[in-house]
XYZ file of C-alpha atoms in Angstrom:
720
model
C 113.986 -45.823 96.807
C 112.748 -43.857 93.527
C 111.649 -46.891 92.020
C 110.254 -48.439 94.624
C 108.210 -45.160 95.340
C 107.187 -44.994 92.213
C 105.595 -48.809 91.952
C 104.120 -48.384 94.933
C 101.788 -45.417 94.204
C 101.883 -46.953 90.770
C 99.554 -49.949 92.206
C 98.100 -47.879 94.973
C 95.876 -46.214 92.023
C 95.628 -49.604 89.870
C 93.744 -50.827 93.140
C 92.171 -46.897 94.248
C 90.661 -46.602 90.428
C 88.875 -50.430 90.548
C 85.951 -48.979 91.941
C 85.880 -45.431 90.283
C 86.812 -47.295 86.378
C 84.753 -50.540 86.947
C 85.513 -52.986 84.293
C 86.709 -50.857 81.740
C 89.795 -53.845 80.508
C 92.812 -51.901 82.037
C 93.605 -53.781 84.570
C 93.974 -56.702 81.627
C 94.467 -60.378 83.407
C 95.737 -59.049 86.667
C 92.642 -58.586 87.870
C 92.801 -59.897 91.395
C 88.836 -60.623 91.987
C 87.633 -61.950 95.258
C 87.501 -65.430 95.147
C 84.430 -67.152 95.085
C 84.153 -70.294 96.661
C 84.849 -70.374 100.087
C 86.493 -73.359 100.229
C 89.664 -72.244 98.606
C 89.799 -69.349 99.939
C 90.123 -71.050 103.857
C 92.752 -73.002 101.429
C 94.500 -70.047 100.815
C 94.334 -68.272 103.678
C 95.973 -71.539 105.465
C 98.797 -70.833 103.347
C 99.412 -66.967 102.639
C 98.466 -65.554 106.535
C 101.902 -66.209 107.079
C 104.997 -65.805 104.794
C 108.855 -66.078 104.624
C 109.520 -63.549 101.830
C 112.956 -62.432 101.751
C 113.034 -58.777 99.735
C 116.517 -57.023 99.840
C 116.664 -56.045 96.366
C 114.015 -53.915 94.160
C 113.760 -56.938 91.973
C 111.866 -59.385 94.664
C 110.276 -55.827 96.145
C 108.478 -55.964 92.942
C 107.316 -59.722 92.784
C 105.630 -58.812 97.168
C 103.993 -55.986 96.170
C 101.954 -57.331 93.888
C 101.600 -61.072 95.988
C 100.512 -57.822 98.540
C 98.594 -56.476 95.537
C 97.066 -59.700 94.961
C 95.761 -61.218 98.045
C 94.180 -58.366 98.901
C 92.428 -58.605 95.951
C 92.025 -62.705 96.059
C 90.988 -63.193 99.722
C 91.871 -59.789 101.603
C 94.755 -60.384 103.666
C 97.776 -58.690 104.158
C 100.299 -61.645 105.363
C 102.432 -61.054 107.970
C 105.725 -61.378 106.748
C 108.577 -63.411 108.876
C 112.165 -63.021 109.714
C 112.579 -67.215 109.194
C 112.053 -70.013 106.805
C 108.926 -70.825 108.950
C 105.185 -70.294 108.096
C 103.008 -72.539 105.725
C 104.688 -70.467 103.365
C 108.373 -69.819 101.611
C 108.859 -67.919 98.863
C 113.101 -67.429 98.367
C 115.843 -67.900 96.233
C 117.525 -71.289 97.272
C 120.022 -70.494 98.722
C 117.596 -68.651 101.949
C 115.053 -71.566 101.694
C 116.991 -73.515 104.716
C 116.229 -76.823 105.436
C 113.422 -76.549 102.917
C 116.173 -77.524 99.994
C 116.075 -80.984 100.108
C 113.376 -80.975 98.973
C 114.243 -79.672 95.699
C 117.239 -81.360 94.048
C 120.247 -80.006 92.726
C 118.936 -81.801 88.886
C 116.232 -79.747 89.555
C 117.740 -76.392 90.189
C 119.940 -76.492 87.106
C 116.748 -77.673 85.237
C 115.610 -74.410 85.515
C 118.328 -71.908 85.067
C 118.360 -68.607 85.539
C 114.355 -67.523 84.920
C 112.915 -70.617 85.818
C 111.613 -71.670 89.075
C 109.656 -74.527 91.011
C 106.729 -73.789 93.690
C 106.122 -77.451 95.478
C 103.266 -77.741 98.462
C 105.659 -80.063 100.491
C 105.317 -81.472 104.556
C 107.366 -80.110 106.943
C 107.916 -81.845 110.329
C 104.382 -82.403 110.026
C 103.072 -79.748 108.746
C 101.960 -78.177 104.873
C 104.606 -75.895 104.014
C 103.857 -74.232 100.296
C 107.864 -73.209 98.805
C 108.163 -71.097 95.482
C 112.121 -70.746 95.248
C 114.399 -70.112 92.475
C 118.353 -69.457 91.287
C 117.377 -66.085 91.158
C 115.464 -62.694 91.932
C 114.060 -63.288 88.227
C 112.548 -66.724 89.068
C 110.682 -65.676 92.316
C 109.140 -62.695 90.160
C 107.988 -65.269 87.592
C 107.717 -67.520 89.921
C 104.953 -65.237 92.526
C 103.357 -64.247 89.130
C 102.353 -67.717 88.539
C 100.966 -68.520 92.412
C 98.786 -66.219 91.640
C 97.624 -67.797 88.681
C 96.942 -70.184 90.382
C 94.707 -68.638 92.542
C 92.914 -66.371 90.263
C 91.999 -69.505 88.319
C 90.820 -71.077 91.176
C 92.952 -73.821 91.661
C 94.443 -76.018 94.372
C 97.602 -75.591 96.222
C 97.532 -79.080 97.489
C 99.768 -81.245 95.784
C 101.927 -79.081 93.960
C 105.136 -79.916 91.986
C 105.151 -76.979 89.603
C 108.813 -76.989 87.585
C 108.732 -73.974 85.543
C 111.098 -73.038 83.032
C 110.606 -70.887 79.884
C 112.268 -73.027 76.864
C 113.369 -69.305 74.501
C 116.061 -67.315 75.438
C 114.547 -63.865 74.198
C 111.262 -62.978 74.442
C 110.556 -59.480 73.287
C 107.542 -57.197 72.475
C 108.075 -54.882 69.220
C 106.465 -52.353 69.213
C 105.883 -50.097 65.997
C 105.801 -47.078 67.566
C 106.621 -44.256 65.878
C 108.918 -40.926 67.747
C 105.254 -38.612 67.623
C 103.515 -41.302 68.513
C 101.857 -43.156 66.071
C 101.538 -46.396 65.718
C 102.277 -48.511 62.398
C 99.459 -50.789 62.235
C 98.190 -50.288 65.652
C 94.764 -49.852 65.829
C 94.857 -48.999 69.973
C 95.306 -45.744 70.087
C 98.689 -44.076 70.185
C 102.224 -44.781 71.509
C 102.171 -45.448 75.230
C 105.734 -43.961 74.965
C 105.605 -40.033 75.885
C 108.892 -39.679 74.981
C 107.404 -35.396 75.146
C 107.788 -35.809 79.335
C 109.957 -38.721 79.719
C 112.846 -38.401 81.597
C 110.869 -36.541 84.345
C 107.343 -38.044 83.897
C 106.830 -41.749 84.847
C 103.602 -43.129 83.965
C 102.049 -46.009 86.125
C 100.882 -47.346 82.385
C 104.717 -48.523 82.021
C 105.235 -50.319 85.254
C 101.424 -52.130 84.720
C 102.655 -52.808 81.643
C 105.390 -54.003 82.406
C 103.929 -55.859 85.257
C 101.608 -57.215 82.738
C 104.447 -58.745 80.539
C 106.226 -59.877 83.303
C 103.255 -61.610 84.716
C 103.091 -64.687 80.866
C 107.553 -63.675 80.898
C 107.911 -61.541 78.474
C 111.802 -60.179 78.607
C 111.854 -57.276 75.933
C 110.356 -54.743 74.360
C 111.611 -52.979 71.187
C 110.347 -49.627 71.644
C 110.389 -48.001 68.049
C 109.544 -49.308 64.871
C 111.633 -51.129 62.362
C 111.276 -48.172 59.975
C 113.481 -46.838 62.437
C 113.667 -42.659 62.800
C 117.621 -41.814 63.378
C 116.099 -39.251 66.352
C 116.232 -42.340 68.545
C 120.131 -42.961 68.720
C 120.578 -39.176 70.059
C 121.737 -38.233 73.185
C 118.381 -36.199 73.478
C 116.316 -39.465 73.318
C 118.695 -41.822 74.595
C 118.248 -40.676 78.160
C 114.195 -40.890 77.678
C 115.064 -44.533 76.928
C 117.051 -45.023 80.030
C 114.421 -43.905 81.986
C 112.311 -46.489 80.279
C 114.950 -48.983 81.357
C 115.249 -48.010 84.917
C 111.183 -48.434 85.207
C 110.911 -52.233 83.811
C 114.105 -53.206 85.249
C 112.621 -54.571 88.470
C 110.220 -56.170 86.271
C 113.261 -58.585 84.016
C 112.296 -56.544 81.002
C 115.329 -55.175 78.759
C 114.698 -52.403 76.130
C 116.430 -53.322 72.763
C 116.287 -50.012 69.716
C 115.274 -50.360 66.242
C 118.257 -48.851 64.090
C 118.331 -47.309 60.671
C 121.340 -48.758 59.282
C 122.361 -46.094 57.514
C 122.694 -43.929 60.613
C 126.348 -43.414 60.396
C 125.349 -41.360 56.978
C 122.054 -39.633 58.716
C 123.255 -39.019 62.286
C 126.621 -39.396 61.914
C 127.652 -37.912 59.133
C 130.031 -40.265 57.123
C 129.451 -40.939 53.768
C 128.624 -44.151 53.477
C 127.434 -47.927 55.682
C 129.122 -49.881 54.973
C 129.272 -52.335 56.719
C 132.993 -53.135 56.014
C 133.882 -49.181 56.391
C 136.403 -48.880 59.204
C 134.764 -45.463 59.732
C 131.132 -46.765 59.361
C 132.778 -49.628 62.484
C 134.273 -47.270 64.385
C 131.134 -44.908 63.659
C 129.090 -48.020 65.980
C 131.291 -48.640 67.925
C 131.766 -45.756 70.001
C 127.313 -45.211 69.458
C 127.248 -48.439 71.392
C 129.050 -47.536 73.797
C 126.856 -44.198 74.228
C 124.177 -46.450 74.649
C 124.977 -48.446 77.189
C 126.716 -45.967 79.486
C 123.417 -44.803 79.812
C 121.702 -48.182 79.767
C 124.017 -51.437 80.965
C 121.341 -53.641 80.762
C 120.233 -52.513 76.847
C 119.752 -55.608 75.483
C 120.680 -55.060 71.367
C 119.321 -53.823 67.855
C 116.337 -54.651 65.679
C 117.715 -54.710 62.330
C 115.510 -54.243 58.860
C 117.470 -53.531 55.741
C 117.220 -54.237 52.462
C 113.207 -54.640 52.330
C 110.283 -52.076 51.751
C 112.940 -49.278 50.541
C 114.802 -49.660 53.740
C 118.749 -49.045 53.683
C 121.343 -52.220 54.203
C 124.182 -53.881 53.705
C 123.217 -54.855 49.746
C 123.628 -51.600 48.569
C 127.258 -51.790 49.666
C 127.510 -55.050 48.088
C 127.636 -56.971 50.703
C 125.675 -59.784 52.469
C 123.744 -59.519 56.029
C 125.617 -61.558 57.252
C 128.125 -58.286 56.855
C 125.904 -55.662 58.429
C 124.685 -58.215 61.029
C 128.127 -58.764 61.974
C 129.561 -55.672 62.540
C 126.800 -54.731 64.608
C 126.889 -57.541 66.830
C 131.324 -56.720 66.421
C 130.028 -53.625 68.423
C 127.157 -55.546 70.743
C 129.511 -58.233 71.485
C 131.812 -57.085 74.450
C 128.751 -55.783 76.512
C 126.918 -58.812 75.953
C 124.012 -57.535 73.374
C 122.307 -58.739 70.343
C 120.896 -58.126 67.144
C 118.044 -59.580 65.905
C 117.590 -59.124 62.038
C 114.891 -60.205 60.238
C 114.411 -61.344 57.227
C 111.617 -59.906 55.918
C 113.107 -58.505 52.928
C 112.886 -57.965 49.906
C 114.230 -55.952 46.876
C 112.861 -52.778 43.646
C 112.939 -55.990 42.223
C 110.449 -58.402 42.077
C 110.697 -61.777 41.299
C 108.915 -64.467 40.654
C 107.224 -65.689 43.684
C 108.237 -63.449 46.491
C 107.570 -66.040 49.123
C 110.904 -67.877 47.929
C 113.346 -63.683 48.248
C 113.806 -64.459 52.526
C 115.545 -68.138 51.806
C 117.091 -67.281 48.711
C 119.110 -64.709 50.145
C 119.686 -66.097 53.668
C 119.777 -70.053 53.170
C 123.753 -69.111 51.487
C 124.811 -67.638 54.748
C 123.363 -70.155 57.510
C 126.873 -70.610 59.690
C 127.735 -66.722 59.074
C 126.532 -65.288 61.194
C 128.010 -64.239 64.641
C 126.838 -65.860 68.205
C 124.941 -62.360 69.445
C 123.235 -62.416 65.924
C 119.868 -64.039 65.528
C 117.656 -64.436 62.833
C 114.082 -62.872 63.307
C 111.594 -64.830 60.886
C 107.912 -64.170 60.051
C 105.844 -67.007 60.669
C 105.069 -67.226 56.684
C 106.774 -66.443 53.966
C 105.113 -63.610 52.786
C 103.568 -60.823 55.676
C 101.054 -61.987 58.787
C 98.164 -63.298 56.774
C 95.057 -64.466 57.906
C 97.021 -68.320 57.139
C 100.252 -68.885 55.773
C 102.667 -72.233 54.755
C 105.104 -72.011 57.666
C 108.179 -70.324 56.751
C 110.833 -72.381 55.034
C 113.160 -70.931 56.740
C 112.409 -72.666 60.158
C 114.895 -76.132 59.610
C 116.749 -74.539 57.074
C 119.630 -72.376 58.888
C 121.161 -75.352 61.031
C 123.777 -73.448 62.666
C 122.047 -69.874 62.873
C 120.168 -68.641 65.921
C 116.774 -68.337 64.052
C 113.573 -66.802 66.372
C 110.019 -66.358 65.256
C 108.414 -63.085 64.145
C 103.822 -62.905 65.294
C 102.128 -60.098 64.456
C 99.946 -59.861 67.714
C 98.140 -56.289 66.459
C 95.784 -57.230 63.891
C 97.001 -56.779 60.477
C 95.447 -58.094 58.682
C 93.154 -59.190 60.664
C 90.375 -57.285 61.133
C 91.962 -54.694 63.009
C 90.825 -53.982 66.325
C 87.280 -54.482 65.458
C 87.422 -57.878 64.894
C 87.377 -60.810 68.033
C 90.463 -63.065 66.316
C 92.315 -65.855 69.022
C 95.660 -65.907 67.380
C 96.894 -68.587 69.488
C 95.820 -71.403 67.115
C 97.149 -68.961 63.706
C 100.907 -69.368 66.099
C 100.726 -72.872 67.107
C 99.543 -73.521 63.566
C 103.103 -72.479 62.809
C 104.728 -74.010 66.139
C 103.759 -77.030 65.450
C 104.231 -77.315 61.705
C 106.574 -80.348 60.826
C 109.400 -79.002 59.065
C 111.548 -82.334 58.101
C 114.741 -80.940 58.609
C 116.055 -83.766 61.987
C 113.970 -85.990 60.320
C 110.161 -86.735 61.530
C 108.381 -84.186 64.282
C 111.203 -81.658 63.853
C 108.583 -78.749 64.404
C 108.974 -75.071 64.327
C 108.542 -75.434 68.214
C 111.188 -77.522 68.638
C 113.778 -75.551 65.943
C 112.948 -72.881 68.311
C 113.856 -73.597 71.622
C 116.995 -74.856 70.524
C 116.714 -78.526 70.618
C 119.146 -78.883 67.326
C 121.415 -77.084 68.285
C 121.501 -76.208 71.598
C 124.726 -73.833 70.922
C 122.258 -71.361 69.487
C 120.292 -68.448 70.622
C 116.696 -69.105 71.062
C 113.431 -66.698 71.071
C 110.623 -65.539 69.994
C 109.193 -61.805 68.814
C 105.856 -60.628 68.394
C 104.473 -57.314 67.314
C 102.995 -55.265 69.664
C 98.975 -54.022 70.261
C 99.510 -52.426 72.676
C 98.084 -48.103 72.451
C 96.937 -45.859 74.314
C 93.074 -47.324 74.195
C 92.412 -47.749 78.226
C 92.313 -51.118 77.359
C 95.411 -50.977 76.017
C 94.200 -52.995 72.614
C 91.551 -52.057 71.389
C 89.226 -55.113 71.001
C 88.668 -56.397 75.703
C 89.407 -60.020 73.494
C 92.436 -58.494 71.348
C 94.099 -58.395 75.193
C 94.124 -62.274 74.959
C 96.724 -62.059 72.165
C 99.336 -60.119 73.844
C 98.632 -63.259 77.288
C 99.154 -65.983 74.329
C 102.149 -64.664 72.591
C 104.512 -64.118 76.051
C 102.956 -68.103 77.432
C 103.883 -69.340 74.286
C 107.461 -67.464 73.866
C 107.359 -68.795 77.323
C 106.584 -72.670 76.131
C 105.683 -73.073 72.204
C 103.840 -76.195 73.095
C 101.547 -74.623 75.521
C 97.975 -75.570 74.718
C 96.462 -72.676 72.905
C 93.130 -73.655 74.112
C 94.945 -73.958 78.431
C 95.838 -70.478 77.317
C 92.266 -69.468 76.517
C 90.101 -70.895 79.926
C 93.673 -69.344 82.401
C 93.125 -65.524 80.006
C 88.731 -66.052 79.908
C 88.909 -66.841 83.891
C 91.119 -64.214 84.829
C 89.656 -61.695 82.244
C 86.329 -62.446 82.764
C 84.934 -64.584 84.969
C 85.181 -68.917 86.960
C 81.861 -69.411 85.891
C 81.377 -72.420 83.572
C 78.645 -71.491 81.989
C 80.260 -68.732 80.797
C 84.114 -70.678 80.152
C 83.103 -73.415 77.654
C 81.212 -71.654 75.217
C 83.527 -68.247 74.598
C 86.342 -70.944 75.597
C 84.753 -72.948 72.439
C 83.884 -69.664 70.348
C 87.463 -67.942 70.970
C 88.748 -71.609 69.413
C 86.940 -70.511 66.759
C 87.341 -67.000 65.686
C 90.713 -67.293 63.836
C 89.788 -70.096 61.289
C 85.823 -67.832 61.265
C 87.856 -65.403 59.438
C 90.168 -66.707 57.293
C 86.436 -68.475 55.890
C 85.209 -64.901 54.947
C 88.733 -63.084 54.777
C 90.998 -65.622 52.463
C 89.886 -69.540 52.962
C 91.465 -72.273 50.690
C 94.474 -70.563 51.440
C 94.189 -67.098 49.520
C 96.195 -64.540 50.723
C 97.181 -60.735 50.689
C 94.452 -59.986 49.584
C 92.820 -56.849 51.492
C 92.220 -53.320 49.689
C 95.189 -51.975 49.228
C 94.773 -48.779 51.167
C 95.494 -49.642 54.977
C 94.999 -53.113 54.167
C 91.672 -52.920 55.340
C 88.675 -54.047 54.196
C 88.648 -56.913 50.721
C 90.472 -55.972 47.614
C 90.607 -59.050 45.711
C 90.719 -56.132 42.622
C 93.833 -54.858 43.278
C 95.831 -54.501 40.646
C 97.958 -51.202 40.352
C 100.292 -50.516 43.275
C 103.416 -49.922 41.184
C 104.628 -53.478 41.958
C 103.322 -56.263 41.774
C 103.345 -58.852 44.568
C 101.748 -56.071 46.502
C 98.772 -56.497 44.470
C 96.195 -59.308 45.475
C 95.680 -60.260 41.321
C 99.684 -60.954 42.016
C 98.962 -64.169 44.765
C 95.001 -65.492 43.655
C 96.162 -65.780 39.605
C 92.315 -65.729 38.940
C 90.985 -66.289 35.397
C 89.045 -67.879 33.916
C 90.252 -71.229 34.220
C 91.005 -71.235 38.091
C 91.793 -69.019 40.559
C 95.068 -70.198 42.484
C 98.995 -69.554 43.383
C 101.446 -72.994 41.449
C 104.034 -72.850 43.934
C 105.477 -76.765 42.478
C 107.168 -77.510 40.600
C 105.434 -77.003 37.081
C 104.671 -72.658 38.495
C 107.300 -70.897 41.321
C 108.134 -74.383 43.011
C 108.714 -72.241 46.269
C 107.872 -75.706 47.406
C 111.159 -76.524 46.990
C 113.097 -74.342 49.160
C 111.212 -77.405 52.100
C 112.047 -80.776 52.654
C 111.267 -83.335 50.212
C 108.396 -84.650 53.160
C 106.875 -81.088 52.849
C 107.134 -81.313 49.371
C 105.101 -84.683 48.278
C 102.299 -83.754 50.942
C 101.270 -80.213 49.500
C 102.601 -80.733 46.357
C 99.974 -83.707 45.860
C 96.353 -83.169 45.512
C 95.772 -85.919 47.185
C 97.362 -85.096 50.347
C 97.101 -81.420 50.632
C 95.016 -80.274 52.525
C 92.292 -77.924 51.739
C 93.658 -75.524 53.526
C 96.892 -74.288 52.249
C 95.202 -76.496 47.972
C 95.178 -71.607 46.625
C 98.421 -70.890 48.151
C 100.207 -73.912 46.626
C 98.115 -74.744 43.706
C 95.786 -72.995 40.431
C 93.043 -75.193 40.206
C 90.216 -75.302 37.953
C 86.849 -73.858 39.045
C 85.216 -77.068 38.283
C 88.372 -79.558 39.997
C 85.908 -81.492 42.771
C 86.897 -81.102 46.294
C 86.783 -84.178 49.135
C 83.241 -82.714 49.694
C 81.835 -83.547 46.592
C 81.658 -79.747 45.560
C 83.325 -78.463 43.317
C 86.387 -75.176 43.847
C 83.814 -72.410 43.212
C 81.171 -74.202 45.133
C 83.485 -74.475 48.338
C 85.016 -71.303 48.195
C 81.037 -69.374 48.305
C 80.300 -72.319 51.279
C 83.198 -71.111 52.866
C 82.466 -67.580 52.295
C 79.252 -67.391 53.589
C 79.959 -70.069 56.314
C 83.197 -67.379 57.777
C 80.094 -64.961 58.049
C 77.652 -66.887 59.822
C 79.146 -68.265 61.963
C 80.436 -64.286 63.354
C 76.202 -64.261 63.611
C 76.886 -67.680 66.053
C 79.142 -65.877 68.020
C 77.058 -62.648 68.252
C 74.286 -65.382 69.490
C 76.657 -66.775 72.134
C 77.863 -63.402 74.221
C 73.591 -61.867 74.016
C 73.263 -65.383 75.991
C 76.560 -64.173 78.156
C 75.224 -61.046 79.277
C 74.545 -62.651 83.534
C 78.172 -63.011 83.633
C 80.219 -59.743 82.348
C 79.906 -56.477 83.585
C 77.779 -54.540 81.563
C 80.446 -52.395 80.222
C 82.945 -54.570 79.058
C 79.616 -56.946 77.279
C 78.339 -53.717 75.108
C 82.221 -53.046 74.014
C 82.238 -56.657 72.629
C 78.539 -56.491 71.596
C 78.859 -53.463 69.390
C 81.742 -54.766 68.553
C 80.482 -57.911 67.072
C 78.025 -56.111 65.421
C 80.537 -54.659 63.162
C 82.835 -57.487 62.885
C 79.199 -59.010 61.622
C 78.959 -55.933 58.940
C 82.778 -56.665 57.461
C 82.923 -59.603 57.749
C 79.276 -59.811 54.759
C 81.195 -57.181 52.815
C 84.544 -59.510 52.819
C 81.971 -62.231 51.569
C 79.846 -59.934 48.866
C 83.011 -58.067 47.469
C 85.137 -61.673 47.178
C 82.569 -64.025 45.917
C 81.951 -61.489 43.301
C 84.190 -60.684 42.566
C 85.579 -64.453 41.719
C 82.808 -65.168 40.199
C 83.487 -62.626 37.601
C 86.123 -65.085 36.430
C 84.290 -68.659 37.223
C 81.397 -67.531 35.754
C 79.187 -70.306 38.247
C 75.836 -68.819 39.857
C 75.944 -68.386 42.951
C 74.939 -71.765 44.854
C 71.106 -72.551 46.028
C 70.636 -71.459 48.789
C 72.645 -69.001 49.883
C 71.902 -64.746 50.142
C 72.284 -63.152 46.914
C 75.098 -59.875 47.647
C 72.905 -56.593 48.771
C 74.984 -54.563 45.805
C 76.403 -55.411 42.831
C 80.535 -56.045 42.367
C 80.867 -52.152 41.454
C 79.541 -50.693 44.713
C 82.062 -52.713 46.839
C 84.472 -51.861 44.780
C 83.478 -47.708 44.950
C 83.607 -48.147 49.038
C 86.931 -46.493 50.378
C 87.749 -45.669 53.671
C 89.496 -42.577 54.374
C 92.109 -42.692 57.689
C 92.381 -45.747 59.013
C 94.203 -46.342 61.941
C 98.006 -48.632 61.958
C 99.377 -45.924 59.019
C 101.606 -44.523 61.488
C 105.060 -42.409 59.790
C 108.259 -41.059 61.661
């Protein structure tokens, strides 16, 4: 009852807040603005004036509350609730739809599983009926959000035959939030978890967070930073975490915790954290049982081990499998899972950091427990604007693997740059590993096509904070939205997702949608061009990863520097990862090796990722490598100017508050794009010893000026 009251109050507050707050972005893609089309409004009302929607559980009540909120905003009605499966709409689990069950074959119900749903428009006894059904209350919740999305995006409800189900099991946001409310790599304010007020105060923002996640099928939340604090495992915090779990549960979201591997030492007072030590095993079992006594549906642990100074099993001469399985054994009786990150590198600088994760995990294939899933970043370095796909995808056929993406824009301009990341995500997902023959894409591996016994999943490092619009930049919300959609279905189109998001978040006017969708789809490539074109990577500033820093050469270890990766000299530029270099390319299938290793087939986008080439190397365009690089840097900055012009032309279709905010942020982005362009062109010119080609503006300042710039107190460097 208390939870129901909290939910109703939260939804009412949203509705009441809209007029006074205007369009500040708080409502994300769940704005539920009135439908403009008279014919659609009439159609929607004809289906939804009377509905059968039994809602005995908290989850079904949450779904009904959302439907009422949405219908009130979209078409100005509160439907009459019927007591039997009749009327023009039936929204209920399959065991409650009576004679309508004949329209949904058992084979379809089996296919959609626990999370999926069916939406059909059927003709029953001469009348049209809108049917939303599922096997579970959770499926009804997801189906309700999908129905509202159809209405928000202006789709007809006639002739529907929708069968939807998630292709992955674990779809989680990873919050790099610290107990003191700082957020590592967070650019949208502080952590939304107000630990001081928990457990007694449930902020309505928590409910809105859960609603937004459920609307795109996200079913898990890792509440704390992978650089974990032991505080999170103490009773004082477990009672707070329980309060969040209770608030999220009606929306199908389980909570997870990042844990520090040496917690038995720091928290338990043991002398070791050796995963094979009986006392350590006992400590984790007791601690895990304690967590489940607070949160019976606790999801499990996320672990960063033996990376960037974090402790792990290798500290004790044990393997990643030893460490992960020990935690897996503690969680198994409760049906929890371990998400063990493959982002590893130790204190010994390898010949190529891109090789280390593969070298450490490939020999362990098949040695991990059934409830352990290896969390692998999209590329082998670290969330760069462009990377080759990670060689571990497809290389662990007997091990559960999930994709880790970064929604927060650590290397993509923070929250001042408009970068729609779905094309970046899709670039990885659509990559063909050839590990199971042609078309064995990363997406198909993530879906468990080749080994259905394995756990499947995706994780997104959250870009959420206390900023009123949640993500710092209004368009950064699209990356949260796109992650959920792609975790649900990795085959989904980046363009279709952008189209839906724009319609739900801004306007359904075609004259707005078409140009802005083009800009969104191009925005990531723009950013790659003015930051790291032609396969360059890891050349950002050393302090906080903000701004350009191709000259960075003294960071305590070589693979933290920029010069380690671009290897520019007077002979040329690029990291040779072929057989003549580090042979990181040897970690891929023969087909991939042949494709990237051959200069005749290697795409320009990955050229300097895999090859060190002369400044005079002749590109496909006919330009030299130097000329092509300069062209990309200038084209990238120019594209931001074009994006500004497009946005300015769309003023009539956007509310003043958000229009002005985006306009100002685009101006900041343009300044930063120019800074990136000038810094990198001038720096690399010291090696190429070639003039900037005719037709390009000369940088306003010299290289010494750009190298002298400092950016103190950049956001995102939170500490525990």
